[in-house]
Amino acid sequence: MSWALTPLTEEQKAIQAVAGEFATTEIAPYTEQWDRDAHFEPSLVGKLGALGFLGMLLPEQFDGLGLDTLTYVVALEELAIVDASVAVMVSVHNSLPTQMILRWGSEKQKECFLKPMARGELLGAFALSEPDAGSDAASLRTQAVRDGSDWILNGTKAWVSSGAKGEVIMVMARTDNPEDRRGPRGISAFIVTPDLPGFSVGKKEDKMGLRASPTVSLHFSDMRVPGDRLLGQVGSGFLYAMQSLDNGRLGIAAQAVGIAEAALRAAAAYAAERKQFGKPIKEFQAIQFRLADMATRVASSRALLHLAATAKDRGERITQFSSMAKLQASETAMWVTTQAIQIFGGYGYVKDYPVERLFRDAKVTEIYEGTSEIQRIVIARELYSRT
Ligand SMILES: Cc1cc2nc3c(=O)[nH]c(=O)nc-3n(C[C@H](O)[C@H](O)[C@H](O)COP(=O)(O)OP(=O)(O)OC[C@H]3O[C@@H](n4cnc5c(N)ncnc54)[C@H](O)[C@@H]3O)c2cc1C
């Protein structure tokens, strides 16, 4: 069952069903193995592209599905219920690089990148974080210097999801002078492709969870970037990144709701099977209350997510809403997966059941695209900006 704030239309239900079916048949049989081997399955990109899931928010003129945001998050949740690693790849690609090119790219950039990205021929990634610039992303140090009509980039990006496989990487770099630092206004966005001389992929992180999503550092050593790869205006890249993260956070909220939903389903099923003291443990009120609290938190997280998505579809500014949705959903995912392990007892602590992976996958939703602390800062700041 998937509960929506407003009843889903027939088209929304159809997309949801396709996503669920794809996840069940093409991903579910391998989730455990990919998690164990930290394996990214490259064939998924083409398959997801063929279904339109890598151009969900792109208009049809760019081979996208032109979906509304609510349908997008509903589809993402279906993928995340089965595999959070696949969900983050789809979320980052759809919410960040493709949307940034659509919104701020030149006609030539749109023509060159969007159709192949929608079709799954090019996978997108987003490179804002650096080893010394995480929550304080505006302190990033990757430097871009003009050289004729080109730019020369030097620096290191950290934690880039899909970075090892990404063919279209949105890189935020400083374009101000070291003597005249302009804070966020000194940052520009560049469309980087791995064929540029001076580009290299660094360390692949050995992560606790989300193991089928490769997370890498990227190095730029005198990397020559053609001038027509600058996105939009010089000095506007940080603004573009922050505005895009409003959308990105809805994707992460959907991922977190999917993880929590999967843990709830697994725990409810196990509680009906597992017998102690001569009866299924679901007969114990302590277990019932735990399941009731889990279901309530999942439903309220989904409601907030759908509220934020529909606000976006009405064209409203959703900075506060998307941070609320991400905060609520990610903390719910962590809490619900913890409760699920408790319901499984010792069997929840081993890899025989999925709740152990769900617990590990849940944690990162409280960290990336802004930690829970950063979401609270955004939400509080927005309270005052409205008064
Ligand atoms: C698996 C994974 C995938 C990722 N994918 C990407 C990606 O694709 N692209 C990308 O650019 N980045 C990515 N990231 C990076 C992610 O966005 C950062 O890890 C995150 O923003 C936090 O930065 P940090 O790790 O440097 O922590 P820090 O910023 O060093 O924070 C450490 C702690 O201090 C807290 N803190 C910091 N500042 C404040 C404050 N002002 N008030 C209160 N508390 C504060 C934080 O909340 C946190 O608890 C990824 C990270 C992970 C783990």
GROMACS .gro file of C-alpha atoms and ligand atoms in nm:
model
  440
    1MET     CA    1   0.000   0.000   0.000
    2SER     CA    2   0.120   0.347  -0.075
    3TRP     CA    3  -0.062   0.628   0.094
    4ALA     CA    4  -0.064   0.966  -0.076
    5LEU     CA    5  -0.177   1.302   0.057
    6THR     CA    6  -0.406   1.343  -0.239
    7PRO     CA    7  -0.525   1.039  -0.432
    8LEU     CA    8  -0.285   0.963  -0.714
    9THR     CA    9  -0.413   1.002  -1.069
   10GLU     CA   10  -0.428   0.701  -1.298
   11GLU     CA   11  -0.110   0.822  -1.473
   12GLN     CA   12   0.073   0.864  -1.142
   13LYS     CA   13  -0.036   0.517  -1.035
   14ALA     CA   14   0.083   0.375  -1.367
   15ILE     CA   15   0.432   0.527  -1.326
   16GLN     CA   16   0.442   0.405  -0.967
   17ALA     CA   17   0.350   0.055  -1.084
   18VAL     CA   18   0.619   0.055  -1.356
   19ALA     CA   19   0.882   0.166  -1.103
   20GLY     CA   20   0.770  -0.100  -0.854
   21GLU     CA   21   0.766  -0.372  -1.119
   22PHE     CA   22   1.109  -0.275  -1.249
   23ALA     CA   23   1.252  -0.270  -0.896
   24THR     CA   24   1.102  -0.609  -0.815
   25THR     CA   25   1.216  -0.787  -1.130
   26GLU     CA   26   1.540  -0.613  -1.231
   27ILE     CA   27   1.686  -0.506  -0.897
   28ALA     CA   28   1.547  -0.707  -0.604
   29PRO     CA   29   1.711  -1.039  -0.703
   30TYR     CA   30   2.055  -0.871  -0.687
   31THR     CA   31   2.025  -0.613  -0.406
   32GLU     CA   32   2.187  -0.833  -0.145
   33GLN     CA   33   2.476  -0.935  -0.370
   34TRP     CA   34   2.544  -0.582  -0.494
   35ASP     CA   35   2.547  -0.462  -0.132
   36ARG     CA   36   2.787  -0.738  -0.029
   37ASP     CA   37   3.021  -0.681  -0.325
   38ALA     CA   38   2.985  -0.300  -0.331
   39HIS     CA   39   2.895  -0.351  -0.696
   40PHE     CA   40   2.750  -0.081  -0.918
   41GLU     CA   41   2.557  -0.247  -1.198
   42PRO     CA   42   2.621  -0.044  -1.515
   43SER     CA   43   2.346  -0.212  -1.720
   44LEU     CA   44   2.088  -0.051  -1.491
   45VAL     CA   45   2.160   0.292  -1.636
   46GLY     CA   46   2.049   0.193  -1.987
   47LYS     CA   47   1.747   0.003  -1.855
   48LEU     CA   48   1.634   0.293  -1.637
   49GLY     CA   49   1.691   0.529  -1.929
   50ALA     CA   50   1.483   0.312  -2.163
   51LEU     CA   51   1.192   0.338  -1.919
   52GLY     CA   52   1.232   0.715  -1.898
   53PHE     CA   53   1.340   0.711  -1.534
   54LEU     CA   54   1.654   0.913  -1.608
   55GLY     CA   55   1.453   1.193  -1.763
   56MET     CA   56   1.158   1.197  -1.529
   57LEU     CA   57   1.159   1.575  -1.481
   58LEU     CA   58   1.276   1.668  -1.830
   59PRO     CA   59   1.027   1.786  -2.092
   60GLU     CA   60   0.941   1.557  -2.380
   61GLN     CA   61   1.137   1.778  -2.622
   62PHE     CA   62   1.450   1.644  -2.448
   63ASP     CA   63   1.323   1.285  -2.450
   64GLY     CA   64   1.207   1.319  -2.089
   65LEU     CA   65   0.881   1.199  -1.935
   66GLY     CA   66   0.786   1.551  -1.825
   67LEU     CA   67   0.647   1.423  -1.496
   68ASP     CA   68   0.534   1.638  -1.207
   69THR     CA   69   0.734   1.630  -0.886
   70LEU     CA   70   0.479   1.423  -0.696
   71THR     CA   71   0.498   1.143  -0.954
   72TYR     CA   72   0.876   1.167  -0.946
   73VAL     CA   73   0.899   1.116  -0.569
   74VAL     CA   74   0.643   0.837  -0.576
   75ALA     CA   75   0.852   0.654  -0.839
   76LEU     CA   76   1.173   0.713  -0.646
   77GLU     CA   77   1.016   0.569  -0.333
   78GLU     CA   78   0.934   0.248  -0.522
   79LEU     CA   79   1.298   0.212  -0.625
   80ALA     CA   80   1.421   0.289  -0.272
   81ILE     CA   81   1.194   0.028  -0.116
   82VAL     CA   82   1.401  -0.228  -0.305
   83ASP     CA   83   1.744  -0.065  -0.332
   84ALA     CA   84   1.847   0.270  -0.183
   85SER     CA   85   2.170   0.272  -0.387
   86VAL     CA   86   1.980   0.268  -0.715
   87ALA     CA   87   1.743   0.532  -0.580
   88VAL     CA   88   2.024   0.776  -0.500
   89MET     CA   89   2.175   0.734  -0.846
   90VAL     CA   90   1.837   0.813  -1.002
   91SER     CA   91   1.771   1.099  -0.758
   92VAL     CA   92   2.104   1.277  -0.810
   93HIS     CA   93   2.085   1.240  -1.189
   94ASN     CA   94   1.727   1.369  -1.214
   95SER     CA   95   1.734   1.639  -0.947
   96LEU     CA   96   2.075   1.795  -0.989
   97PRO     CA   97   2.277   1.787  -1.315
   98THR     CA   98   1.983   1.744  -1.555
   99GLN     CA   99   1.775   2.011  -1.381
  100MET     CA  100   2.068   2.250  -1.362
  101ILE     CA  101   2.132   2.219  -1.737
  102LEU     CA  102   1.760   2.251  -1.812
  103ARG     CA  103   1.727   2.563  -1.598
  104TRP     CA  104   2.051   2.749  -1.658
  105GLY     CA  105   2.219   2.578  -1.953
  106SER     CA  106   2.267   2.732  -2.297
  107GLU     CA  107   2.070   2.595  -2.590
  108LYS     CA  108   2.386   2.420  -2.707
  109GLN     CA  109   2.440   2.258  -2.363
  110LYS     CA  110   2.078   2.141  -2.351
  111GLU     CA  111   2.103   1.998  -2.701
  112CYS     CA  112   2.433   1.827  -2.631
  113PHE     CA  113   2.358   1.672  -2.291
  114LEU     CA  114   1.990   1.646  -2.204
  115LYS     CA  115   1.868   1.390  -2.455
  116PRO     CA  116   2.153   1.144  -2.391
  117MET     CA  117   2.105   1.196  -2.017
  118ALA     CA  118   1.731   1.127  -2.041
  119ARG     CA  119   1.795   0.813  -2.246
  120GLY     CA  120   2.050   0.675  -2.003
  121GLU     CA  121   2.343   0.714  -2.243
  122LEU     CA  122   2.511   0.962  -2.007
  123LEU     CA  123   2.486   0.941  -1.629
  124GLY     CA  124   2.496   1.261  -1.425
  125ALA     CA  125   2.678   1.343  -1.101
  126PHE     CA  126   2.708   1.649  -0.876
  127ALA     CA  127   3.038   1.761  -0.726
  128LEU     CA  128   3.008   2.031  -0.463
  129SER     CA  129   3.170   1.881  -0.150
  130GLU     CA  130   3.545   1.880  -0.092
  131PRO     CA  131   3.762   1.719   0.175
  132ASP     CA  132   3.761   2.045   0.376
  133ALA     CA  133   3.428   2.187   0.258
  134GLY     CA  134   3.120   1.986   0.356
  135SER     CA  135   2.844   2.167   0.546
  136ASP     CA  136   3.031   2.491   0.477
  137ALA     CA  137   3.023   2.424   0.103
  138ALA     CA  138   3.084   2.788   0.014
  139SER     CA  139   3.437   2.751   0.151
  140LEU     CA  140   3.528   2.516  -0.135
  141ARG     CA  141   3.871   2.565  -0.288
  142THR     CA  142   3.870   2.404  -0.633
  143GLN     CA  143   3.991   2.689  -0.851
  144ALA     CA  144   3.896   2.774  -1.208
  145VAL     CA  145   4.115   3.027  -1.389
  146ARG     CA  146   4.042   3.170  -1.731
  147ASP     CA  147   4.289   3.089  -2.010
  148GLY     CA  148   4.172   3.249  -2.332
  149SER     CA  149   3.823   3.115  -2.389
  150ASP     CA  150   3.890   2.806  -2.174
  151TRP     CA  151   3.906   2.752  -1.798
  152ILE     CA  152   4.182   2.565  -1.615
  153LEU     CA  153   4.054   2.374  -1.310
  154ASN     CA  154   4.264   2.254  -1.019
  155GLY     CA  155   4.135   2.087  -0.704
  156THR     CA  156   3.975   1.783  -0.546
  157LYS     CA  157   3.608   1.697  -0.501
  158ALA     CA  158   3.504   1.450  -0.232
  159TRP     CA  159   3.212   1.213  -0.188
  160VAL     CA  160   3.084   1.226  -0.545
  161SER     CA  161   2.793   0.982  -0.584
  162SER     CA  162   2.812   0.801  -0.920
  163GLY     CA  163   3.135   0.998  -0.973
  164ALA     CA  164   3.329   0.697  -1.098
  165LYS     CA  165   3.061   0.625  -1.357
  166GLY     CA  166   2.933   0.978  -1.414
  167GLU     CA  167   2.979   1.112  -1.762
  168VAL     CA  168   2.826   1.454  -1.695
  169ILE     CA  169   2.953   1.597  -1.370
  170MET     CA  170   2.832   1.933  -1.244
  171VAL     CA  171   3.137   2.080  -1.071
  172MET     CA  172   3.128   2.390  -0.852
  173ALA     CA  173   3.460   2.580  -0.854
  174ARG     CA  174   3.590   2.919  -0.746
  175THR     CA  175   3.625   3.175  -1.022
  176ASP     CA  176   3.717   3.465  -0.793
  177ASN     CA  177   4.074   3.573  -0.718
  178PRO     CA  178   4.252   3.436  -0.412
  179GLU     CA  179   4.319   3.803  -0.314
  180ASP     CA  180   3.956   3.902  -0.359
  181ARG     CA  181   3.745   3.618  -0.224
  182ARG     CA  182   3.374   3.678  -0.288
  183GLY     CA  183   3.229   3.393  -0.077
  184PRO     CA  184   2.939   3.216  -0.246
  185ARG     CA  185   2.941   3.479  -0.525
  186GLY     CA  186   3.289   3.368  -0.624
  187ILE     CA  187   3.172   3.020  -0.727
  188SER     CA  188   3.070   2.908  -1.076
  189ALA     CA  189   2.934   2.580  -1.212
  190PHE     CA  190   3.100   2.381  -1.490
  191ILE     CA  191   2.983   2.081  -1.691
  192VAL     CA  192   3.277   1.842  -1.668
  193THR     CA  193   3.318   1.519  -1.862
  194PRO     CA  194   3.579   1.254  -1.783
  195ASP     CA  195   3.742   1.289  -2.127
  196LEU     CA  196   3.888   1.629  -2.032
  197PRO     CA  197   4.267   1.612  -1.995
  198GLY     CA  198   4.364   1.643  -1.628
  199PHE     CA  199   4.054   1.464  -1.495
  200SER     CA  200   4.105   1.159  -1.275
  201VAL     CA  201   3.900   0.948  -1.038
  202GLY     CA  202   4.050   0.902  -0.692
  203LYS     CA  203   3.965   0.687  -0.394
  204LYS     CA  204   3.646   0.484  -0.393
  205GLU     CA  205   3.498   0.503  -0.043
  206ASP     CA  206   3.441   0.176   0.144
  207LYS     CA  207   3.106   0.269   0.293
  208MET     CA  208   2.888   0.141   0.577
  209GLY     CA  209   2.577   0.144   0.358
  210LEU     CA  210   2.459   0.241   0.013
  211ARG     CA  211   2.734   0.013  -0.102
  212ALA     CA  212   2.606  -0.036  -0.457
  213SER     CA  213   2.636   0.337  -0.518
  214PRO     CA  214   3.000   0.423  -0.591
  215THR     CA  215   3.121   0.728  -0.397
  216VAL     CA  216   3.456   0.865  -0.510
  217SER     CA  217   3.685   1.163  -0.498
  218LEU     CA  218   3.767   1.341  -0.824
  219HIS     CA  219   4.092   1.518  -0.902
  220PHE     CA  220   4.141   1.801  -1.147
  221SER     CA  221   4.500   1.874  -1.237
  222ASP     CA  222   4.531   2.165  -1.481
  223MET     CA  223   4.213   2.029  -1.634
  224ARG     CA  224   4.125   2.236  -1.942
  225VAL     CA  225   3.752   2.300  -1.961
  226PRO     CA  226   3.618   2.463  -2.279
  227GLY     CA  227   3.450   2.797  -2.220
  228ASP     CA  228   3.116   2.667  -2.343
  229ARG     CA  229   3.104   2.429  -2.045
  230LEU     CA  230   3.047   2.714  -1.801
  231LEU     CA  231   2.687   2.688  -1.678
  232GLY     CA  232   2.496   3.016  -1.683
  233GLN     CA  233   2.668   3.318  -1.533
  234VAL     CA  234   3.014   3.345  -1.378
  235GLY     CA  235   2.971   3.370  -1.000
  236SER     CA  236   2.621   3.215  -0.992
  237GLY     CA  237   2.721   2.850  -0.949
  238PHE     CA  238   2.669   2.835  -0.574
  239LEU     CA  239   2.322   2.985  -0.607
  240TYR     CA  240   2.238   2.730  -0.878
  241ALA     CA  241   2.364   2.447  -0.656
  242MET     CA  242   2.164   2.564  -0.353
  243GLN     CA  243   1.844   2.612  -0.553
  244SER     CA  244   1.887   2.269  -0.708
  245LEU     CA  245   1.938   2.111  -0.367
  246ASP     CA  246   1.581   2.214  -0.283
  247ASN     CA  247   1.480   1.956  -0.545
  248GLY     CA  248   1.757   1.715  -0.454
  249ARG     CA  249   1.638   1.701  -0.094
  250LEU     CA  250   1.294   1.588  -0.208
  251GLY     CA  251   1.467   1.298  -0.384
  252ILE     CA  252   1.657   1.207  -0.069
  253ALA     CA  253   1.337   1.235   0.136
  254ALA     CA  254   1.173   0.992  -0.109
  255GLN     CA  255   1.469   0.759  -0.074
  256ALA     CA  256   1.438   0.773   0.306
  257VAL     CA  257   1.061   0.710   0.297
  258GLY     CA  258   1.128   0.408   0.075
  259ILE     CA  259   1.388   0.269   0.316
  260ALA     CA  260   1.152   0.318   0.611
  261GLU     CA  261   0.860   0.161   0.423
  262ALA     CA  262   1.074  -0.144   0.340
  263ALA     CA  263   1.175  -0.182   0.706
  264LEU     CA  264   0.813  -0.148   0.820
  265ARG     CA  265   0.694  -0.414   0.574
  266ALA     CA  266   0.974  -0.652   0.669
  267ALA     CA  267   0.912  -0.608   1.042
  268ALA     CA  268   0.534  -0.650   1.010
  269ALA     CA  269   0.579  -0.971   0.808
  270TYR     CA  270   0.838  -1.110   1.050
  271ALA     CA  271   0.623  -1.031   1.354
  272ALA     CA  272   0.342  -1.237   1.201
  273GLU     CA  273   0.573  -1.537   1.143
  274ARG     CA  274   0.801  -1.540   1.443
  275LYS     CA  275   0.663  -1.733   1.738
  276GLN     CA  276   0.773  -1.700   2.099
  277PHE     CA  277   0.587  -1.811   2.411
  278GLY     CA  278   0.363  -2.017   2.181
  279LYS     CA  279   0.229  -1.735   1.965
  280PRO     CA  280   0.333  -1.497   1.690
  281ILE     CA  281   0.514  -1.201   1.841
  282LYS     CA  282   0.268  -0.967   1.669
  283GLU     CA  283   0.021  -1.076   1.938
  284PHE     CA  284   0.227  -0.893   2.198
  285GLN     CA  285   0.108  -0.540   2.253
  286ALA     CA  286   0.465  -0.412   2.285
  287ILE     CA  287   0.531  -0.528   1.927
  288GLN     CA  288   0.198  -0.389   1.804
  289PHE     CA  289   0.271  -0.048   1.956
  290ARG     CA  290   0.616  -0.044   1.800
  291LEU     CA  291   0.472  -0.129   1.457
  292ALA     CA  292   0.197   0.131   1.504
  293ASP     CA  293   0.454   0.402   1.580
  294MET     CA  294   0.664   0.295   1.281
  295ALA     CA  295   0.364   0.306   1.046
  296THR     CA  296   0.259   0.647   1.180
  297ARG     CA  297   0.603   0.798   1.129
  298VAL     CA  298   0.632   0.656   0.776
  299ALA     CA  299   0.290   0.795   0.686
  300SER     CA  300   0.365   1.140   0.829
  301SER     CA  301   0.702   1.154   0.650
  302ARG     CA  302   0.537   1.059   0.324
  303ALA     CA  303   0.264   1.319   0.379
  304LEU     CA  304   0.519   1.596   0.433
  305LEU     CA  305   0.714   1.483   0.127
  306HIS     CA  306   0.403   1.485  -0.090
  307LEU     CA  307   0.304   1.825   0.048
  308ALA     CA  308   0.647   1.963  -0.048
  309ALA     CA  309   0.632   1.798  -0.392
  310THR     CA  310   0.286   1.938  -0.466
  311ALA     CA  311   0.399   2.284  -0.347
  312LYS     CA  312   0.682   2.259  -0.597
  313ASP     CA  313   0.435   2.160  -0.868
  314ARG     CA  314   0.233   2.472  -0.788
  315GLY     CA  315   0.549   2.674  -0.854
  316GLU     CA  316   0.605   2.774  -0.491
  317ARG     CA  317   0.946   2.828  -0.333
  318ILE     CA  318   1.009   2.510  -0.136
  319THR     CA  319   1.339   2.571   0.043
  320GLN     CA  320   1.187   2.525   0.388
  321PHE     CA  321   0.946   2.251   0.287
  322SER     CA  322   1.211   2.040   0.118
  323SER     CA  323   1.442   2.069   0.420
  324MET     CA  324   1.152   1.971   0.647
  325ALA     CA  325   1.067   1.675   0.425
  326LYS     CA  326   1.428   1.558   0.415
  327LEU     CA  327   1.482   1.606   0.789
  328GLN     CA  328   1.161   1.428   0.884
  329ALA     CA  329   1.202   1.141   0.638
  330SER     CA  330   1.569   1.075   0.710
  331GLU     CA  331   1.525   1.072   1.088
  332THR     CA  332   1.220   0.850   1.038
  333ALA     CA  333   1.424   0.610   0.824
  334MET     CA  334   1.690   0.584   1.094
  335TRP     CA  335   1.435   0.541   1.373
  336VAL     CA  336   1.214   0.294   1.186
  337THR     CA  337   1.504   0.075   1.075
  338THR     CA  338   1.630   0.069   1.436
  339GLN     CA  339   1.286  -0.044   1.555
  340ALA     CA  340   1.273  -0.305   1.278
  341ILE     CA  341   1.598  -0.458   1.400
  342GLN     CA  342   1.454  -0.474   1.751
  343ILE     CA  343   1.150  -0.661   1.622
  344PHE     CA  344   1.377  -0.910   1.444
  345GLY     CA  345   1.584  -0.957   1.762
  346GLY     CA  346   1.912  -1.135   1.692
  347TYR     CA  347   1.805  -1.212   1.335
  348GLY     CA  348   1.792  -0.838   1.270
  349TYR     CA  349   2.158  -0.807   1.356
  350VAL     CA  350   2.279  -1.040   1.082
  351LYS     CA  351   2.272  -1.027   0.704
  352ASP     CA  352   2.013  -1.304   0.660
  353TYR     CA  353   1.733  -1.046   0.660
  354PRO     CA  354   1.717  -0.711   0.481
  355VAL     CA  355   1.670  -0.491   0.789
  356GLU     CA  356   2.043  -0.492   0.864
  357ARG     CA  357   2.113  -0.338   0.519
  358LEU     CA  358   1.820  -0.098   0.552
  359PHE     CA  359   1.959   0.027   0.884
  360ARG     CA  360   2.300   0.088   0.724
  361ASP     CA  361   2.145   0.253   0.419
  362ALA     CA  362   1.922   0.478   0.630
  363LYS     CA  363   2.207   0.651   0.810
  364VAL     CA  364   2.343   0.841   0.511
  365THR     CA  365   2.010   1.011   0.448
  366GLU     CA  366   2.079   1.211   0.766
  367ILE     CA  367   2.414   1.320   0.622
  368TYR     CA  368   2.416   1.395   0.251
  369GLU     CA  369   2.260   1.685   0.064
  370GLY     CA  370   2.293   1.864   0.398
  371THR     CA  371   2.309   1.699   0.740
  372SER     CA  372   2.010   1.708   0.975
  373GLU     CA  373   2.178   1.998   1.156
  374ILE     CA  374   2.202   2.193   0.830
  375GLN     CA  375   1.835   2.118   0.752
  376ARG     CA  376   1.741   2.258   1.093
  377ILE     CA  377   1.949   2.569   1.022
  378VAL     CA  378   1.769   2.616   0.688
  379ILE     CA  379   1.424   2.560   0.842
  380ALA     CA  380   1.491   2.805   1.126
  381ARG     CA  381   1.639   3.066   0.890
  382GLU     CA  382   1.333   3.044   0.667
  383LEU     CA  383   1.106   3.104   0.968
  384TYR     CA  384   1.265   3.445   1.013
  385SER     CA  385   1.288   3.526   0.643
  386ARG     CA  386   0.908   3.500   0.624
  387THR     CA  387   0.842   3.749   0.907
  388LIG     C1  388   2.763   0.838   0.075
  388LIG     C2  389   2.779   0.984   0.051
  388LIG     C3  390   2.748   1.036  -0.075
  388LIG     C4  391   2.765   1.173  -0.101
  388LIG     N1  392   2.741   1.221  -0.226
  388LIG     C5  393   2.771   1.351  -0.256
  388LIG     C6  394   2.762   1.400  -0.390
  388LIG     O1  395   2.720   1.329  -0.482
  388LIG     N2  396   2.802   1.527  -0.415
  388LIG     C7  397   2.849   1.609  -0.318
  388LIG     O2  398   2.884   1.724  -0.347
  388LIG     N3  399   2.858   1.566  -0.188
  388LIG     C8  400   2.821   1.440  -0.156
  388LIG     N4  401   2.832   1.393  -0.026
  388LIG     C9  402   2.888   1.483   0.077
  388LIG    C10  403   2.783   1.526   0.180
  388LIG     O3  404   2.695   1.619   0.124
  388LIG    C11  405   2.862   1.580   0.301
  388LIG     O4  406   2.919   1.468   0.366
  388LIG    C12  407   2.773   1.656   0.397
  388LIG     O5  408   2.732   1.779   0.339
  388LIG    C13  409   2.843   1.684   0.531
  388LIG     O6  410   2.970   1.736   0.511
  388LIG     P1  411   3.096   1.670   0.590
  388LIG     O7  412   3.090   1.525   0.567
  388LIG     O8  413   3.217   1.743   0.548
  388LIG     O9  414   3.066   1.699   0.743
  388LIG     P2  415   3.097   1.834   0.823
  388LIG    O10  416   3.044   1.950   0.747
  388LIG    O11  417   3.240   1.835   0.862
  388LIG    O12  418   3.007   1.815   0.952
  388LIG    C14  419   3.045   1.736   1.064
  388LIG    C15  420   2.938   1.750   1.171
  388LIG    O13  421   2.929   1.888   1.213
  388LIG    C16  422   2.795   1.934   1.197
  388LIG     N5  423   2.796   2.075   1.161
  388LIG    C17  424   2.869   2.136   1.064
  388LIG     N6  425   2.839   2.266   1.060
  388LIG    C18  426   2.745   2.290   1.156
  388LIG    C19  427   2.674   2.404   1.200
  388LIG     N7  428   2.691   2.524   1.144
  388LIG     N8  429   2.586   2.390   1.303
  388LIG    C20  430   2.566   2.268   1.359
  388LIG     N9  431   2.630   2.156   1.321
  388LIG    C21  432   2.717   2.167   1.221
  388LIG    C22  433   2.737   1.848   1.086
  388LIG    O14  434   2.596   1.850   1.090
  388LIG    C23  435   2.797   1.713   1.119
  388LIG    O15  436   2.723   1.653   1.221
  388LIG    C24  437   2.811   1.258   0.003
  388LIG    C25  438   2.839   1.206   0.130
  388LIG    C26  439   2.824   1.071   0.154
  388LIG    C27  440   2.856   1.017   0.290
   0.00000   0.00000   0.00000
